[in-house]
PDB file of C-alpha atoms in Angstrom:
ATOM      1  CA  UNK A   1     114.538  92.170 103.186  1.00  0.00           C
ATOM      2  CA  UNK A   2     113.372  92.715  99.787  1.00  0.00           C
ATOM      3  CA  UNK A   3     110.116  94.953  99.908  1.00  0.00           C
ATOM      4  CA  UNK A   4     107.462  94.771  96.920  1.00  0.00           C
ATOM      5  CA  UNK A   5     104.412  97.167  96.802  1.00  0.00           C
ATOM      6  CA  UNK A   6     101.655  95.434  94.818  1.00  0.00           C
ATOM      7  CA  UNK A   7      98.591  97.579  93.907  1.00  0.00           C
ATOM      8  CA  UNK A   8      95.137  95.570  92.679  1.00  0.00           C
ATOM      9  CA  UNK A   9      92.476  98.060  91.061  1.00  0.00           C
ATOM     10  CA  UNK A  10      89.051  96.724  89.592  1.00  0.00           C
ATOM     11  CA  UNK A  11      85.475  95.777  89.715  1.00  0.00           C
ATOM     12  CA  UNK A  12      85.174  94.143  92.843  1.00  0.00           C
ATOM     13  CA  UNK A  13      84.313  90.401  92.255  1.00  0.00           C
ATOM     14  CA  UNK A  14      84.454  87.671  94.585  1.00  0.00           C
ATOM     15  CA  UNK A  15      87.650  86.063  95.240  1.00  0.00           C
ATOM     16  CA  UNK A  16      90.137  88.939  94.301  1.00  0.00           C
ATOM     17  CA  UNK A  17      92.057  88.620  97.855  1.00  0.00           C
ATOM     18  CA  UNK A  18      91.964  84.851  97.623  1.00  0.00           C
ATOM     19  CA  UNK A  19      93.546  84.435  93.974  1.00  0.00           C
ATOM     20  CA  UNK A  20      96.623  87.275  94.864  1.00  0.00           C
ATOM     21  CA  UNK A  21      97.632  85.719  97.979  1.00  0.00           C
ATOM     22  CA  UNK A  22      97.067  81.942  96.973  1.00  0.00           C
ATOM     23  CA  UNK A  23      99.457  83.045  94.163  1.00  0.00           C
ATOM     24  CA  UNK A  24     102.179  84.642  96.497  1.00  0.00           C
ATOM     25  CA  UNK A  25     101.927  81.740  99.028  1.00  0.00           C
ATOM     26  CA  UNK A  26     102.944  79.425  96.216  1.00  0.00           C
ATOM     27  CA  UNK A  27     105.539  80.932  95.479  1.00  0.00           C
ATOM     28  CA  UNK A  28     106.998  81.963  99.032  1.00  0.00           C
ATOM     29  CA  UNK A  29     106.052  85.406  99.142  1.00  0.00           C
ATOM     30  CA  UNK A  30     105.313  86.745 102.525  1.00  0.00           C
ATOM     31  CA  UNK A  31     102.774  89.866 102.759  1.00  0.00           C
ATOM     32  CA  UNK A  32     104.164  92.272 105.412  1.00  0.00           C
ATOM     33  CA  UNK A  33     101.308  94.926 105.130  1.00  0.00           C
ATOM     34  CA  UNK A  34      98.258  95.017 103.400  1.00  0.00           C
ATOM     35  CA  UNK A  35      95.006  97.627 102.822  1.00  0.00           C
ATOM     36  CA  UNK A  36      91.920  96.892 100.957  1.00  0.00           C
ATOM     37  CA  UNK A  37      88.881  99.116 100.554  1.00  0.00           C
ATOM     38  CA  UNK A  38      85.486  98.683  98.223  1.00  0.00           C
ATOM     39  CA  UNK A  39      84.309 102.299  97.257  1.00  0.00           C
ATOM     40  CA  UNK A  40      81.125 102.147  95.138  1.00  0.00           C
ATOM     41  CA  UNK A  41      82.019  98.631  93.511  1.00  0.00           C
ATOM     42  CA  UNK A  42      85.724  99.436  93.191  1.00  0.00           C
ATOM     43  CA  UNK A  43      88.172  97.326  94.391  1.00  0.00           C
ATOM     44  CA  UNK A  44      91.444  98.548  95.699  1.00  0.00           C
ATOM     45  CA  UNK A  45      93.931  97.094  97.451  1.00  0.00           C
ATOM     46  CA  UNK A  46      97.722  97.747  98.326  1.00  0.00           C
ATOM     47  CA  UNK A  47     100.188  94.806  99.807  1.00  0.00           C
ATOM     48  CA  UNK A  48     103.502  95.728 101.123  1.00  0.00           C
ATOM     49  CA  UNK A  49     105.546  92.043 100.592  1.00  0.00           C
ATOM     50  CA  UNK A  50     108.903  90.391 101.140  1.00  0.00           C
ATOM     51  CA  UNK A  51     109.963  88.467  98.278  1.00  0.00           C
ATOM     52  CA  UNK A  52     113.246  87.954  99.402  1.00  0.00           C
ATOM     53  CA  UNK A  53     112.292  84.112  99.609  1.00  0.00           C
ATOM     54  CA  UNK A  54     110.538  84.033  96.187  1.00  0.00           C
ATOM     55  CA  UNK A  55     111.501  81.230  93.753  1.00  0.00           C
ATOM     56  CA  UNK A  56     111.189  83.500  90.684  1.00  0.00           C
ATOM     57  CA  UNK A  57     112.610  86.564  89.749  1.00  0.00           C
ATOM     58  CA  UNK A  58     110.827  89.737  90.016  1.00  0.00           C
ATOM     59  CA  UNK A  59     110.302  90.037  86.412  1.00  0.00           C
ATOM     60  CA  UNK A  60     108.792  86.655  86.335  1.00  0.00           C
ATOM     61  CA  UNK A  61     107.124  87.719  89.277  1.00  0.00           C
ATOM     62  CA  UNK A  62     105.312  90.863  88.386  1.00  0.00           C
ATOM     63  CA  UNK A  63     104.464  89.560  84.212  1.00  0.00           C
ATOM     64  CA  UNK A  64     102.457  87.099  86.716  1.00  0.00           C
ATOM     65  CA  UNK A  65     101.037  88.679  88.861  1.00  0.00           C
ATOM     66  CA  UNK A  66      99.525  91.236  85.952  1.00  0.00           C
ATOM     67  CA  UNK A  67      98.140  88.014  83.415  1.00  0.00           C
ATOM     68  CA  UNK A  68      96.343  86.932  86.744  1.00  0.00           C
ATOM     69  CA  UNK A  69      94.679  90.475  86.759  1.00  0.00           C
ATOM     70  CA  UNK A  70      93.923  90.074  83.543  1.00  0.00           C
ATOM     71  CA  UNK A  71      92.410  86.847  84.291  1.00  0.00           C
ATOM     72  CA  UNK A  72      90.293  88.039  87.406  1.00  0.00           C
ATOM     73  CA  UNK A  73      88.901  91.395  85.817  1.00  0.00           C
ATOM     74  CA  UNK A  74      91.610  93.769  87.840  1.00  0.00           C
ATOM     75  CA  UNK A  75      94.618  96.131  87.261  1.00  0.00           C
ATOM     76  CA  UNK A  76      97.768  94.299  88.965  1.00  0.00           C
ATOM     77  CA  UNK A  77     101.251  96.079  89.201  1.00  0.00           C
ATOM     78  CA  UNK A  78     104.215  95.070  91.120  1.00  0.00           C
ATOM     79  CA  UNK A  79     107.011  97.715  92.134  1.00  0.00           C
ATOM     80  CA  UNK A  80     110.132  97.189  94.590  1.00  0.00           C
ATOM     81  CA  UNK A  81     110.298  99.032  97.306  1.00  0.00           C
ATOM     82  CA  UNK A  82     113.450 101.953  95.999  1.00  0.00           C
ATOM     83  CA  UNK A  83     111.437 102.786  92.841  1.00  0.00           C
ATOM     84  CA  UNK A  84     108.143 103.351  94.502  1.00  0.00           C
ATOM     85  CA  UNK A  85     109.428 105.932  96.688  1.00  0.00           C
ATOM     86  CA  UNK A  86     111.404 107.678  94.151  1.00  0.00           C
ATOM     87  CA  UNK A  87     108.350 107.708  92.086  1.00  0.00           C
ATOM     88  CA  UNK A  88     106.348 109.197  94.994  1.00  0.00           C
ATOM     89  CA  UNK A  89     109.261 111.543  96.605  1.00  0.00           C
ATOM     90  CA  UNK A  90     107.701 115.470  97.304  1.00  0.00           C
TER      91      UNK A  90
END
């Protein structure tokens, strides 16, 4: 399995969830795990996904994924699995 953390960070609007995971069920990404909260108008929200069936490649993937933040008002990034927890390693 191929693991993907993808973080979403904004204004909360209406619609956020619905335009990330319309956009990884077209392309055949499955979301594993996934936490949302709204704190004073902020949006945040953390997916853990397998893209092992994707049809892009996870550069493709992730250049995406952040032009559809830009597009909804919110902060996407996409990490694998390996380099988020070396980036967050005590």
């Amino acid at each position: 399995m191929d693991k993907t953390i993808i973080t979403v960070v904004g204004k909360d609007t209406v619609g956020i969830i619905a335009r990330v995971c319309t956009y990884l069920a077209d392309h055949k990404i499955n979301i594993l795990d996934i936490s949302q909260t709204i704190v004073q108008g902020y949006f945040n929200m953390m997916m853990i996904v397998d893209t092992n069936g994707m049809d892009k490649r996870f550069g493709e993937m992730a250049e995406e994924m952040k032009q559809l933040g830009e597009s909804i008002g919110v902060d996407i990034k996409c990490q694998k699995e390996e380099i988020f927890d070396k980036m967050h390693r005590i």
